[in-house]
Coordinates of C-alpha atoms and ligand atoms in Angstrom, one line a residue:
X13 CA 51.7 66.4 101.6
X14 CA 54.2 65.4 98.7
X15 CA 57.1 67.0 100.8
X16 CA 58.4 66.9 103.9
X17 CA 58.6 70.1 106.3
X18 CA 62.5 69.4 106.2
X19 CA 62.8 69.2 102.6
X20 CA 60.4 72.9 102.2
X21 CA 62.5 74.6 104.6
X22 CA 66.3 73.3 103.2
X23 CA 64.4 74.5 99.6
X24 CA 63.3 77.9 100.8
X25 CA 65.9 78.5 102.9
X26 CA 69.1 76.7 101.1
X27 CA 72.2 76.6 103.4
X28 CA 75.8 76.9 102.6
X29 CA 74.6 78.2 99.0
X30 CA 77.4 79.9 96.9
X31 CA 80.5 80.1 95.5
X32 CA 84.0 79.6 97.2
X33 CA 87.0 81.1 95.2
X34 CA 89.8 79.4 97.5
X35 CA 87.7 76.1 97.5
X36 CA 90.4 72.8 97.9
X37 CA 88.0 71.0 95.7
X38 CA 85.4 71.9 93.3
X39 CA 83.0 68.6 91.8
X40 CA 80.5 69.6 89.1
X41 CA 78.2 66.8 87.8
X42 CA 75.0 66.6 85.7
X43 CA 72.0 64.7 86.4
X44 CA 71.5 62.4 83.1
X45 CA 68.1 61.9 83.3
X46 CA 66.8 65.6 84.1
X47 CA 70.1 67.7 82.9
X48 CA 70.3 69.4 85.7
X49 CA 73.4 70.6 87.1
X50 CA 75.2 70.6 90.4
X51 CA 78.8 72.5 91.3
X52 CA 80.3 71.5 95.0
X53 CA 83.6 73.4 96.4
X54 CA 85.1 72.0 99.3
X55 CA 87.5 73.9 102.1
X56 CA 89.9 71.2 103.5
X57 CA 92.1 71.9 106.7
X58 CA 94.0 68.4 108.1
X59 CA 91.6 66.1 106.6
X60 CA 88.5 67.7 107.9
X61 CA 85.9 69.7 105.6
X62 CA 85.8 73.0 107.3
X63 CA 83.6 74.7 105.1
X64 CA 81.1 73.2 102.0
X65 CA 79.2 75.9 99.3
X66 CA 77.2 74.6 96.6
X67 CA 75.3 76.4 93.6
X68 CA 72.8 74.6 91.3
X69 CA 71.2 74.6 88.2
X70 CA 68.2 72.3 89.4
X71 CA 65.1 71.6 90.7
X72 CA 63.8 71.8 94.2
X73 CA 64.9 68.4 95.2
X74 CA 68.1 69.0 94.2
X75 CA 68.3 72.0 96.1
X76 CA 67.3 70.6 99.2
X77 CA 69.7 67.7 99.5
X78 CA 72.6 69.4 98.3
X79 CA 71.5 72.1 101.5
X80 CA 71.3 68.6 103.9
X81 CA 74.4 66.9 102.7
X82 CA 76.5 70.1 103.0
X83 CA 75.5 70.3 106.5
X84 CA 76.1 66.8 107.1
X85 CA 79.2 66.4 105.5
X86 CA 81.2 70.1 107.1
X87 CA 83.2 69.4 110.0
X88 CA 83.6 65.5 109.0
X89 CA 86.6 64.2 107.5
X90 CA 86.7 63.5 104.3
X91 CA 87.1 59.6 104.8
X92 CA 83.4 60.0 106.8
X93 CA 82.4 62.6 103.6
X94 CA 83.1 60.0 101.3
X95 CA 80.7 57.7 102.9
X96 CA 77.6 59.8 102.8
X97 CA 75.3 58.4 100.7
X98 CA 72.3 59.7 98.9
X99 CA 69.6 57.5 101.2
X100 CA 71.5 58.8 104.1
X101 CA 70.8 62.4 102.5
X102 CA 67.1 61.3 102.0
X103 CA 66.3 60.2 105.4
X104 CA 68.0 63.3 107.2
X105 CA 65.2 64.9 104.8
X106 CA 62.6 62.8 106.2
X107 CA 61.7 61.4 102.6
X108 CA 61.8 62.3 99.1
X109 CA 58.8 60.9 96.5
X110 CA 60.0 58.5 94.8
X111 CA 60.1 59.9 91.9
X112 CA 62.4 62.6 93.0
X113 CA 64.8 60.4 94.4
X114 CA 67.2 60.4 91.5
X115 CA 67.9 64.3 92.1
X116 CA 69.5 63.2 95.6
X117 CA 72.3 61.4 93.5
X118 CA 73.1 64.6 92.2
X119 CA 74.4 65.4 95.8
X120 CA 76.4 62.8 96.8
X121 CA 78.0 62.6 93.3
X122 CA 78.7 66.5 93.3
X123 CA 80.5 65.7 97.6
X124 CA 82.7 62.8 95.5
X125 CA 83.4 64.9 92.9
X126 CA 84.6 67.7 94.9
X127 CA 86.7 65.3 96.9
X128 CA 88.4 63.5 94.0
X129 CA 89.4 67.2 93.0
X130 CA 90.5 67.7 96.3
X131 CA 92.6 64.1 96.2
X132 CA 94.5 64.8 92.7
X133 CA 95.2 68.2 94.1
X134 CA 97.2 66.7 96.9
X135 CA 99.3 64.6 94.3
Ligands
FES17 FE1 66.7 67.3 88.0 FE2 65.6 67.0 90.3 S1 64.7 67.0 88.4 S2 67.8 67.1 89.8

């Protein structure tokens, strides 16, 4: 099969899908080579990411490992957050084809985003 069991059930059942009106941080960035689109919010309580919604305007991939990383990044700091990396999103997944691999940037990017927002809030 092209996809994972993991990667079907985070795209049929997407978690932590939304929008967040009080959101600390909001990252939105665009995937140059497809176009697609990807909006983060962040809730932020003592350093720590209590709460994570995303919405896209993207493909099945995309939908998938934004639902993984905003699992794996709620209840970390945001130091920890800021480490999550796309492969690390990809591997939780149990695999992406390769050829789909570019729409996991999308996620981490749109976690950074979110928490730069977050940062030049603080300022
Ligand atoms: Fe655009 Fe997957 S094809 S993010």
């Amino acid at each position: 099969m092209l996809y994972s069991e993991k990667v079907m059930d985070h795209f049929q059942n997407p978690r932590n899908v939304g929008k967040m009106e009080d959101a600390d941080g909001v990252g939105e960035v665009g995937n140059a080579k497809c176009g697609d689109i990807m909006k983060m919010y962040i809730k932020v309580k003592d350093d720590i990411i209590t709460d994570v919604k995303f919405n896209t305007f993207g493909c099945g991939s995309a939908i998938a490992t934004s639902s993984m990383a905003t699992e794996m990044i709620k209840g970390k700091s945001i130091d920890e957050a800021l480490e999550l990396s796309n492969k690390a999103v990809v591997e939780a997944l149990d695999g992406l084809p390769a050829n789909k691999i570019h729409c996991s940037v999308l996620a981490e990017e749109a976690v950074k985003a979110a928490i730069e927002d977050y940062r030049s809030r603080q300022q």
